[in-house]
Amino acid sequence: MKKNLLPIEAIAGKLGLPGDLYEKRSPVSGKLSLELLNDARFNRGGKLILVTATTPTVSGEGKTVTSIGLVQGLEAIGKRAILSSREPSLGPVFGMKGGAAGGGRSQVEPAAKINLHLHGDFHAITSAHNLLAALIDSHMFHGNELDLDPDAITWPRTLDINDRALRAITVSVTGADKKRRDGSNRSSGFLITAASEIMAILALASSRQDLRARLARIVIGPNRAGLPVRASDLQATGPMMALLSEALLPNLVQTTEGTPATVHCGPFANIAHGTSSVISQQMGLRLADYVVNETGFASDLGFEKYMDLVSPSSGIKPSIAVLVTTVRSMKQQGEGDLERGFANLDTHIRIVKGFGLPAVVAINRFPDDTEAELESLRAYCEARGAAFALSEAFAKGGTGAAALARKVVEVIEAHPNVTLTTTYEAHNPAVEKITKVAQKIYGADGIELSERAKQNLARFTRWGYGELPVCIAKTQYSLSDDPKRLGAPRGWKLHVTDIALSAGAGFLVVISGAMMLMPGLPKASRALGIDVDEHGEITGM
């Protein structure tokens, strides 16, 4: 499809942005200034639309396409709208799932650059994370004045490529004199950049001051006395701030149809909190009447984390949730039986409404869907009393999502005073928080903690972190912690294998099942089909 992108000045013009509030980085992209957050000229008080989904298949259900199509559809029906989207990770781009810039007539552009490097934000996050790791090992090499316990350091290294060979490594700090230094040959590993605490911190920070405070609070592990050692103790905050200074600014781009969009930060939702940056959302709410913001994977993951973690932390309150579903997702959840899979849809509708939000089901049409199958989905939504609309954003762009846009506006206007709830109370102990999420959201009977998880939680509680929100890392392919349990599983317990502390981000990472924080490449990865032609155009993305 031929792309005629608008100059970035035209996109800024749609939002009424003067030149001093954004910095041009290419003819079709730019960075937004933080001054926008305090500029009295921009305070439209927009409505936030969260886009989530039912349990996905391996290929995804078109949630990003639907989000982009929805913002195009809103503009098509005369509304001022902006997309707030996550930046893609190179892991999926070169791995199994592929790019995350949408598709067909509903993409964020320039799609190839967004899928790869764009303005270098991911590289800045990777560098800041690894700088802290290098400072830790350098500190131990030069005498370990802080008396760090080498066997208990929890700060790994990071890389934005799926590389299973780096999950477990041995770090050597032996000097040229062959003398074994403190921490020599200690065990460590890599995680993917999307799972880095720096990624979460950047996504949750509300200002430069907040970013600085969060970076300083990072706990890298205990000293030999069992007390926490922080990034500030290594004087690492300043240099990390320098590396992240530009990355803190949201990226202004556009959709295939020239609708304004921001892409900023990219935490995964199965192993992190799974949404775009707080700053990009806050800016969008000042600039437009409607902000469309995707949360990763299904409502049990990115959406739950938004409602229980991001919204209370940021003060941003969504007005509605769009629940994307597909015929093929329902068939998979029903093990080949479409109607049997509706139990999964019913659970996700319940999850959304359980937070006090009205919901609209977006039925994302695929080319091989039959009319009978689509009608069966519509009939179920009607019988369930759920608002719904068909979306054909991939094939038709904004026109194909106009019906969805009208339905979303209609439901928002019918619910002007939404009262939000959370799964747990802020003062609840961590075990109670995990149990409530497991029971209320996933449908589990309860939870089981491994000895390692119990020991780590006890240590974090002694340090004063026992009442932090929880960010549960679990499979995206089931409501349970077992990807093979489909539909709406009952009669199971959530198995917590480990708990990690993200003190800077402000939450406990609860790892359930066999979750990997560094994915691996498949046998035939998508990297093998990506190239550059003689004109410098990237192909096969």
Coordinates of C-alpha atoms in Angstrom, one line a residue:
M1 CA 0.0 0.0 0.0
K2 CA 1.4 3.4 -1.0
K3 CA 2.0 5.6 1.9
N4 CA 1.6 9.4 1.7
L5 CA 2.5 10.5 5.1
L6 CA 1.8 14.0 6.3
P7 CA 4.6 16.2 7.5
I8 CA 5.0 16.3 11.2
E9 CA 4.0 20.0 11.2
A10 CA 0.6 19.0 9.8
I11 CA 0.1 16.4 12.6
A12 CA 1.1 19.0 15.2
G13 CA -1.3 21.5 13.5
K14 CA -4.2 19.1 14.0
L15 CA -3.5 19.2 17.7
G16 CA -3.0 23.0 17.8
L17 CA 0.6 22.5 18.9
P18 CA 3.0 25.4 18.3
G19 CA 6.6 24.7 17.3
D20 CA 8.0 25.3 20.7
L21 CA 6.2 22.3 22.2
Y22 CA 7.6 19.7 19.9
E23 CA 11.0 18.9 18.4
K24 CA 11.1 17.7 14.8
R25 CA 13.2 14.5 14.5
S26 CA 12.4 13.5 10.9
P27 CA 10.0 14.9 8.2
V28 CA 7.2 12.7 9.7
S29 CA 8.1 12.3 13.4
G30 CA 9.0 14.3 16.5
K31 CA 9.4 14.5 20.2
L32 CA 6.9 16.2 22.5
S33 CA 8.1 18.8 25.0
L34 CA 7.5 18.2 28.7
E35 CA 6.4 21.8 28.9
L36 CA 3.1 20.7 27.4
L37 CA 2.2 19.2 30.8
N38 CA 2.1 22.6 32.4
D39 CA 0.9 24.7 29.5
A40 CA -2.4 26.3 30.4
R41 CA -3.4 26.6 26.7
F42 CA -3.8 22.8 26.5
N43 CA -6.2 21.3 29.0
R44 CA -9.1 19.7 27.0
G45 CA -9.8 17.1 29.7
G46 CA -10.1 14.3 27.2
K47 CA -11.7 10.9 27.8
L48 CA -9.3 7.8 28.0
I49 CA -10.4 4.7 26.1
L50 CA -8.6 1.6 27.2
V51 CA -8.4 -1.2 24.6
T52 CA -8.0 -4.7 25.9
A53 CA -9.0 -8.2 24.6
T54 CA -10.1 -11.7 25.2
T55 CA -7.4 -14.4 25.6
P56 CA -5.3 -14.3 22.5
T57 CA -3.9 -16.8 20.0
V58 CA -0.2 -17.0 19.4
S59 CA -0.6 -14.5 16.5
G60 CA -2.7 -12.0 18.4
E61 CA -6.2 -10.8 17.8
G62 CA -5.6 -7.4 16.1
K63 CA -5.8 -5.4 19.3
T64 CA -3.3 -2.8 18.0
V65 CA -5.0 -2.7 14.6
T66 CA -8.3 -2.1 16.4
S67 CA -6.8 0.6 18.6
I68 CA -5.4 2.4 15.6
G69 CA -8.6 1.9 13.6
L70 CA -10.6 3.3 16.5
V71 CA -8.7 6.5 16.7
Q72 CA -9.0 6.9 12.9
G73 CA -12.7 6.1 13.2
L74 CA -13.1 8.8 15.9
E75 CA -11.5 11.3 13.6
A76 CA -13.7 10.1 10.7
I77 CA -16.9 10.9 12.7
G78 CA -15.6 14.4 13.6
K79 CA -13.9 13.9 17.0
R80 CA -10.5 15.2 18.0
A81 CA -8.6 12.0 18.9
I82 CA -5.1 10.8 19.5
L83 CA -3.6 7.3 19.9
S84 CA -1.3 6.5 22.8
S85 CA 0.6 3.3 21.9
R86 CA 3.5 1.3 23.1
E87 CA 6.8 1.1 21.2
P88 CA 7.5 -2.3 19.7
S89 CA 10.3 -4.5 21.1
L90 CA 12.8 -6.0 18.7
G91 CA 12.2 -9.4 20.4
P92 CA 8.8 -10.1 18.8
V93 CA 9.8 -8.1 15.6
F94 CA 12.5 -10.7 14.9
G95 CA 10.9 -13.5 16.8
M96 CA 7.5 -15.2 16.4
K97 CA 4.8 -12.5 16.7
G98 CA 6.3 -9.9 14.4
G99 CA 6.0 -6.1 14.5
A100 CA 3.6 -4.2 16.7
A101 CA 2.7 -1.2 14.5
G102 CA -0.6 -2.4 13.4
G103 CA -1.4 -3.5 9.8
G104 CA -3.3 -3.0 6.6
R105 CA -5.0 0.4 6.6
S106 CA -4.5 0.9 10.3
Q107 CA -0.9 1.3 11.2
V108 CA 1.3 3.8 13.1
E109 CA 3.7 5.4 10.7
P110 CA 6.5 5.3 9.7
A111 CA 5.8 1.7 10.6
A112 CA 9.2 0.2 9.8
K113 CA 11.2 2.7 11.8
I114 CA 8.7 2.4 14.7
N115 CA 9.2 -1.3 14.7
L116 CA 13.0 -1.0 14.7
H117 CA 14.7 2.0 16.4
L118 CA 12.5 5.1 15.9
H119 CA 14.3 7.7 18.0
G120 CA 16.4 5.3 20.0
D121 CA 14.3 5.1 23.2
F122 CA 14.8 1.4 23.7
H123 CA 18.5 1.7 23.2
A124 CA 18.6 4.4 25.9
I125 CA 16.7 2.2 28.3
T126 CA 19.0 -0.7 27.6
S127 CA 22.1 1.5 28.1
A128 CA 20.9 2.9 31.4
H129 CA 20.1 -0.5 32.7
N130 CA 23.5 -1.9 31.7
L131 CA 25.3 1.1 33.0
L132 CA 23.9 0.3 36.5
A133 CA 25.0 -3.3 36.1
A134 CA 28.5 -2.2 35.1
L135 CA 28.7 0.2 38.0
I136 CA 27.8 -2.7 40.4
D137 CA 30.6 -4.9 39.1
S138 CA 33.0 -2.0 39.0
H139 CA 32.2 -1.2 42.6
M140 CA 33.0 -4.7 43.7
F141 CA 36.2 -4.8 41.6
H142 CA 37.5 -1.7 43.3
G143 CA 36.9 -3.0 46.9
N144 CA 33.2 -3.3 47.5
E145 CA 32.9 -0.4 50.0
L146 CA 29.2 -1.0 50.3
D147 CA 29.9 -4.6 51.3
L148 CA 27.4 -5.9 48.6
D149 CA 26.6 -9.6 49.0
P150 CA 27.8 -10.9 45.6
D151 CA 25.5 -14.0 45.8
A152 CA 22.4 -11.9 46.4
I153 CA 22.7 -9.2 43.7
T154 CA 19.4 -9.1 41.8
W155 CA 20.2 -6.5 39.1
P156 CA 20.7 -8.4 35.8
R157 CA 21.7 -7.1 32.4
T158 CA 19.3 -6.5 29.5
L159 CA 19.1 -6.8 25.7
D160 CA 16.2 -6.1 23.3
I161 CA 16.6 -9.3 21.3
N162 CA 15.3 -12.8 22.1
D163 CA 18.4 -14.6 23.1
R164 CA 17.8 -17.7 25.3
A165 CA 21.6 -18.3 25.6
L166 CA 21.9 -15.2 27.8
R167 CA 19.3 -16.2 30.4
A168 CA 22.0 -17.5 32.7
I169 CA 25.6 -16.2 32.6
T170 CA 28.6 -16.1 34.9
V171 CA 30.1 -12.6 35.5
S172 CA 33.9 -12.4 36.0
V173 CA 35.6 -9.5 37.7
T174 CA 39.0 -11.0 38.2
G175 CA 41.8 -8.4 37.9
A176 CA 44.9 -8.4 35.7
D177 CA 46.8 -9.6 38.8
K178 CA 44.7 -12.8 38.7
K179 CA 43.5 -12.0 42.2
R180 CA 39.9 -13.0 42.8
R181 CA 37.9 -9.8 43.4
D182 CA 34.7 -9.7 45.5
G183 CA 31.9 -11.1 43.3
S184 CA 34.2 -12.8 40.8
N185 CA 32.4 -15.6 38.9
R186 CA 29.1 -14.8 40.3
S187 CA 25.9 -15.9 38.5
S188 CA 23.7 -13.4 36.7
G189 CA 21.7 -13.3 33.5
F190 CA 19.9 -11.1 30.9
L191 CA 16.3 -10.2 30.6
I192 CA 14.6 -8.6 27.6
T193 CA 14.5 -4.8 27.7
A194 CA 10.7 -4.7 27.8
A195 CA 11.0 -6.5 31.2
S196 CA 13.7 -4.1 32.6
E197 CA 12.7 -2.1 35.7
I198 CA 14.1 0.9 33.8
M199 CA 11.4 0.4 31.2
A200 CA 8.7 0.3 33.9
I201 CA 10.2 3.3 35.6
L202 CA 10.2 5.4 32.4
A203 CA 6.7 4.4 31.6
L204 CA 5.4 5.3 35.0
A205 CA 7.3 8.5 35.6
S206 CA 5.3 11.7 35.6
S207 CA 8.2 14.2 35.3
R208 CA 11.9 14.5 35.3
Q209 CA 11.9 14.8 39.1
D210 CA 9.8 11.7 39.5
L211 CA 12.1 9.8 37.1
R212 CA 15.1 10.8 39.2
A213 CA 13.4 9.8 42.4
R214 CA 12.4 6.4 41.0
L215 CA 15.9 5.6 39.6
A216 CA 17.4 6.5 42.9
R217 CA 15.1 4.0 44.7
I218 CA 16.1 1.0 42.6
V219 CA 17.2 -1.8 44.9
I220 CA 20.1 -3.8 43.4
G221 CA 20.3 -6.3 46.2
P222 CA 21.4 -6.5 49.9
N223 CA 24.7 -6.0 51.6
R224 CA 26.1 -8.7 53.8
A225 CA 24.2 -7.3 56.7
G226 CA 21.0 -8.0 54.9
L227 CA 20.0 -4.4 54.2
P228 CA 19.0 -3.1 50.8
V229 CA 21.5 -1.3 48.6
R230 CA 20.1 1.2 46.1
A231 CA 21.2 2.8 42.9
S232 CA 21.6 6.1 44.7
D233 CA 24.2 4.4 47.0
L234 CA 26.3 3.8 43.8
Q235 CA 25.8 7.4 42.7
A236 CA 24.2 5.9 39.5
T237 CA 21.2 8.2 39.3
G238 CA 22.8 11.1 37.5
P239 CA 24.4 9.2 34.6
M240 CA 21.2 7.1 34.1
M241 CA 19.2 10.4 34.0
A242 CA 21.6 11.6 31.3
L243 CA 21.0 8.5 29.2
L244 CA 17.2 8.7 29.6
S245 CA 16.8 12.4 29.2
E246 CA 15.6 12.3 25.6
A247 CA 13.9 8.9 26.0
L248 CA 11.5 10.5 28.5
L249 CA 9.9 12.6 25.8
P250 CA 7.0 10.9 24.0
N251 CA 7.3 10.4 20.2
L252 CA 4.8 12.2 18.0
V253 CA 3.9 10.2 14.9
Q254 CA 0.7 9.5 12.8
T255 CA -1.5 6.7 11.7
T256 CA -1.9 5.5 8.1
E257 CA -4.7 8.1 7.7
G258 CA -2.8 10.9 9.3
T259 CA -4.5 10.8 12.7
P260 CA -2.2 12.0 15.5
A261 CA -0.5 9.3 17.5
T262 CA 2.2 9.0 20.2
V263 CA 4.3 5.9 20.7
H264 CA 6.3 5.7 23.9
C265 CA 7.7 3.0 26.1
G266 CA 7.0 -0.7 25.6
P267 CA 6.7 -2.9 28.7
F268 CA 5.2 -6.3 28.0
A269 CA 2.0 -7.2 29.8
N270 CA 2.7 -10.8 30.6
I271 CA 6.0 -10.0 32.4
A272 CA 5.5 -6.2 33.1
H273 CA 2.7 -3.7 33.4
G274 CA 2.0 -3.5 29.7
T275 CA 0.9 0.0 28.6
S276 CA 2.3 3.2 27.1
S277 CA 3.9 5.9 29.2
V278 CA 1.9 7.9 31.8
I279 CA 3.4 11.1 30.3
S280 CA 2.1 10.3 26.8
Q281 CA -1.3 9.6 28.1
Q282 CA -1.4 12.8 30.2
M283 CA -0.3 14.8 27.2
G284 CA -3.0 13.1 25.0
L285 CA -5.7 14.0 27.5
R286 CA -4.6 17.7 27.3
L287 CA -4.6 17.7 23.5
A288 CA -7.6 15.7 22.4
D289 CA -11.2 14.9 23.4
Y290 CA -10.5 11.1 23.1
V291 CA -7.3 9.2 23.8
V292 CA -7.2 5.6 22.7
N293 CA -4.7 3.6 24.8
E294 CA -4.0 -0.1 24.3
T295 CA -3.2 -2.3 27.2
G296 CA -1.2 -5.5 26.5
F297 CA -2.7 -8.9 25.9
A298 CA -6.0 -9.7 27.6
S299 CA -8.0 -8.1 30.4
D300 CA -6.4 -10.4 33.0
L301 CA -3.0 -8.9 32.2
G302 CA -2.4 -5.4 30.9
F303 CA -5.9 -4.2 31.7
E304 CA -5.9 -5.5 35.3
K305 CA -2.4 -4.0 35.8
Y306 CA -3.6 -0.7 34.5
M307 CA -6.6 -0.5 36.8
D308 CA -4.8 -1.8 39.9
L309 CA -1.4 -0.3 39.4
V310 CA -1.1 2.4 36.7
S311 CA -4.4 4.3 37.4
P312 CA -4.0 4.6 41.2
S313 CA -0.3 5.6 40.7
S314 CA -0.9 8.2 38.0
G315 CA -4.4 9.4 38.9
I316 CA -5.5 8.8 35.3
K317 CA -9.0 7.5 35.2
P318 CA -10.3 5.7 32.0
S319 CA -13.9 6.3 30.9
I320 CA -14.5 3.0 29.0
A321 CA -12.9 -0.3 27.9
V322 CA -13.0 -1.7 24.4
L323 CA -12.7 -5.5 24.5
V324 CA -11.4 -6.9 21.3
T325 CA -12.4 -10.4 20.4
T326 CA -12.3 -12.6 17.3
V327 CA -14.0 -15.8 16.0
R328 CA -10.6 -17.6 15.9
S329 CA -9.9 -16.7 19.5
M330 CA -13.3 -18.0 20.7
K331 CA -12.8 -21.2 18.6
Q332 CA -9.4 -21.8 20.2
Q333 CA -10.7 -21.1 23.7
G334 CA -13.5 -23.6 23.0
E335 CA -11.0 -26.1 21.6
G336 CA -12.6 -25.8 18.2
D337 CA -16.1 -25.1 19.3
L338 CA -17.1 -21.4 18.9
E339 CA -20.0 -21.3 21.3
R340 CA -18.0 -23.2 23.9
G341 CA -15.4 -20.5 23.8
F342 CA -17.9 -17.8 24.7
A343 CA -17.2 -18.6 28.4
N344 CA -13.8 -16.9 27.9
L345 CA -15.5 -13.8 26.5
D346 CA -18.0 -13.8 29.3
T347 CA -15.2 -13.9 31.9
H348 CA -13.4 -10.9 30.2
I349 CA -16.6 -8.9 30.1
R350 CA -17.0 -9.6 33.8
I351 CA -13.4 -8.6 34.5
V352 CA -13.8 -5.2 32.8
K353 CA -17.2 -4.4 34.4
G354 CA -15.8 -5.5 37.8
F355 CA -13.6 -2.4 37.8
G356 CA -16.7 -0.2 37.3
L357 CA -16.0 0.5 33.6
P358 CA -18.6 0.2 30.8
A359 CA -17.5 -2.0 28.0
V360 CA -17.9 -2.3 24.3
V361 CA -17.0 -5.6 22.6
A362 CA -15.1 -5.0 19.3
I363 CA -15.5 -8.0 17.0
N364 CA -12.4 -7.8 14.9
R365 CA -13.3 -9.4 11.5
F366 CA -10.8 -11.7 9.8
P367 CA -11.1 -12.6 6.1
D368 CA -12.0 -16.3 6.8
D369 CA -14.8 -15.5 9.3
T370 CA -18.2 -16.6 8.1
E371 CA -21.3 -14.6 8.5
A372 CA -22.9 -17.3 10.6
E373 CA -19.9 -17.2 13.0
L374 CA -20.0 -13.4 13.2
E375 CA -23.7 -13.5 13.8
S376 CA -23.3 -16.1 16.6
L377 CA -20.8 -13.7 18.3
R378 CA -23.2 -10.8 17.9
A379 CA -26.1 -12.8 19.3
Y380 CA -24.1 -13.8 22.3
C381 CA -23.2 -10.2 23.0
E382 CA -26.8 -9.2 22.7
A383 CA -28.0 -12.0 25.0
R384 CA -25.2 -11.0 27.5
G385 CA -26.4 -7.3 27.4
A386 CA -23.0 -6.2 26.2
A387 CA -22.6 -3.3 23.8
F388 CA -20.7 -4.4 20.6
A389 CA -19.7 -3.3 17.1
L390 CA -18.0 -5.0 14.2
S391 CA -14.5 -3.7 13.4
E392 CA -12.9 -3.9 9.9
A393 CA -10.0 -1.6 10.6
F394 CA -7.4 -3.7 8.9
A395 CA -9.2 -3.8 5.5
K396 CA -11.0 -0.4 5.6
G397 CA -9.1 1.8 8.1
G398 CA -11.2 4.5 9.9
T399 CA -14.2 3.8 7.7
G400 CA -14.2 0.2 8.9
A401 CA -14.0 1.3 12.6
A402 CA -16.5 4.1 12.4
A403 CA -19.3 2.0 13.8
L404 CA -17.1 1.1 16.7
A405 CA -16.2 4.7 17.2
R406 CA -19.8 5.8 17.3
K407 CA -20.7 3.0 19.7
V408 CA -17.8 4.0 22.0
V409 CA -18.9 7.6 22.1
E410 CA -22.5 6.6 22.7
V411 CA -21.5 4.4 25.7
I412 CA -19.2 7.1 27.1
E413 CA -21.9 9.7 26.9
A414 CA -24.4 7.3 28.6
H415 CA -22.0 6.8 31.5
P416 CA -20.7 10.3 32.4
N417 CA -19.9 9.5 36.0
V418 CA -17.9 6.3 36.2
T419 CA -16.9 5.1 39.7
L420 CA -13.8 3.0 39.5
T421 CA -12.9 0.2 41.8
T422 CA -9.7 -1.9 42.3
T423 CA -9.1 -5.6 42.9
Y424 CA -7.4 -5.0 46.3
E425 CA -6.9 -2.2 48.8
A426 CA -3.5 -0.4 48.9
H427 CA -2.9 -1.4 52.5
N428 CA -3.5 -5.1 51.9
P429 CA -0.4 -7.3 52.5
A430 CA 1.2 -8.8 49.3
V431 CA -0.2 -12.3 49.8
E432 CA -3.7 -10.9 50.1
K433 CA -3.2 -8.8 47.0
I434 CA -2.0 -11.8 45.0
T435 CA -4.9 -13.9 46.3
K436 CA -7.5 -11.4 45.3
V437 CA -6.2 -11.0 41.8
A438 CA -6.0 -14.8 41.4
Q439 CA -9.5 -15.3 42.6
K440 CA -11.4 -12.3 41.3
I441 CA -9.6 -11.9 38.0
Y442 CA -8.2 -15.3 37.0
G443 CA -10.9 -17.5 38.6
A444 CA -8.5 -19.5 40.8
D445 CA -9.4 -21.1 44.0
G446 CA -6.3 -19.6 45.7
I447 CA -2.5 -19.4 45.5
E448 CA 0.5 -21.5 46.4
L449 CA 3.9 -19.8 47.1
S450 CA 7.2 -21.6 46.6
E451 CA 9.7 -21.5 49.4
R452 CA 11.8 -19.1 47.3
A453 CA 8.8 -16.8 46.8
K454 CA 8.1 -16.9 50.6
Q455 CA 11.7 -16.1 51.5
N456 CA 11.9 -13.2 49.1
L457 CA 8.6 -11.7 50.1
A458 CA 9.6 -12.0 53.8
R459 CA 12.8 -10.0 53.0
F460 CA 11.0 -7.4 51.0
T461 CA 8.5 -7.0 53.8
R462 CA 11.3 -6.5 56.4
W463 CA 12.6 -3.7 54.1
G464 CA 9.2 -2.0 54.1
Y465 CA 7.9 -3.1 50.7
G466 CA 5.3 -5.6 51.8
E467 CA 2.3 -3.4 50.7
L468 CA 3.4 -2.4 47.2
P469 CA 1.0 -3.2 44.4
V470 CA 1.6 -6.5 42.6
C471 CA 2.5 -7.0 38.9
I472 CA 1.8 -10.7 38.2
A473 CA 3.9 -12.3 35.4
K474 CA 2.0 -15.2 33.9
T475 CA 1.1 -16.8 30.6
Q476 CA -1.0 -14.7 28.2
Y477 CA -2.5 -17.8 26.6
S478 CA -4.8 -18.7 29.4
L479 CA -6.7 -17.1 32.3
S480 CA -4.8 -19.6 34.5
D481 CA -1.0 -20.0 34.9
D482 CA -1.1 -23.0 32.5
P483 CA -1.2 -22.1 28.7
K484 CA -3.0 -25.4 28.0
R485 CA -6.0 -24.6 30.2
L486 CA -8.4 -22.9 27.9
G487 CA -11.8 -21.2 28.2
A488 CA -12.6 -20.1 31.8
P489 CA -10.7 -22.6 34.0
R490 CA -12.0 -23.5 37.4
G491 CA -10.6 -25.7 40.2
W492 CA -7.0 -24.6 40.1
K493 CA -4.5 -22.6 42.1
L494 CA -2.0 -19.9 41.0
H495 CA 1.5 -21.2 41.5
V496 CA 3.9 -18.4 42.5
T497 CA 7.4 -19.6 41.8
D498 CA 9.2 -16.3 42.7
I499 CA 8.8 -12.7 43.7
A500 CA 11.1 -9.9 42.7
L501 CA 11.2 -6.3 43.9
S502 CA 10.9 -3.3 41.6
A503 CA 11.3 -0.6 44.2
G504 CA 11.8 2.2 41.7
A505 CA 8.8 1.3 39.6
G506 CA 6.9 0.8 42.8
F507 CA 5.6 -2.8 42.6
L508 CA 6.4 -6.4 43.4
V509 CA 6.9 -8.7 40.4
V510 CA 5.1 -11.9 41.1
I511 CA 6.3 -14.7 38.8
S512 CA 3.8 -17.5 38.2
G513 CA 4.5 -20.7 36.4
A514 CA 7.4 -21.1 34.1
M515 CA 7.6 -17.5 32.9
M516 CA 10.7 -16.5 31.1
L517 CA 12.0 -12.9 31.3
M518 CA 14.2 -13.5 28.3
P519 CA 12.3 -15.1 25.4
G520 CA 14.0 -17.3 22.8
L521 CA 13.8 -17.2 19.0
P522 CA 11.7 -19.9 17.3
K523 CA 13.2 -22.3 14.8
A524 CA 12.1 -20.2 11.9
S525 CA 12.1 -16.6 13.2
R526 CA 10.7 -13.7 11.4
A527 CA 14.2 -12.2 11.2
L528 CA 14.9 -14.5 8.3
G529 CA 12.4 -12.7 6.1
I530 CA 13.5 -9.1 6.8
D531 CA 15.8 -7.3 4.5
V532 CA 16.5 -3.9 2.8
D533 CA 15.9 -3.3 -1.0
E534 CA 18.2 -1.4 -3.3
H535 CA 16.3 1.8 -2.5
G536 CA 16.9 1.5 1.2
E537 CA 13.3 0.4 2.0
I538 CA 12.9 -2.2 4.7
T539 CA 11.0 -5.3 3.5
G540 CA 9.4 -8.2 5.2
M541 CA 8.5 -6.4 8.4

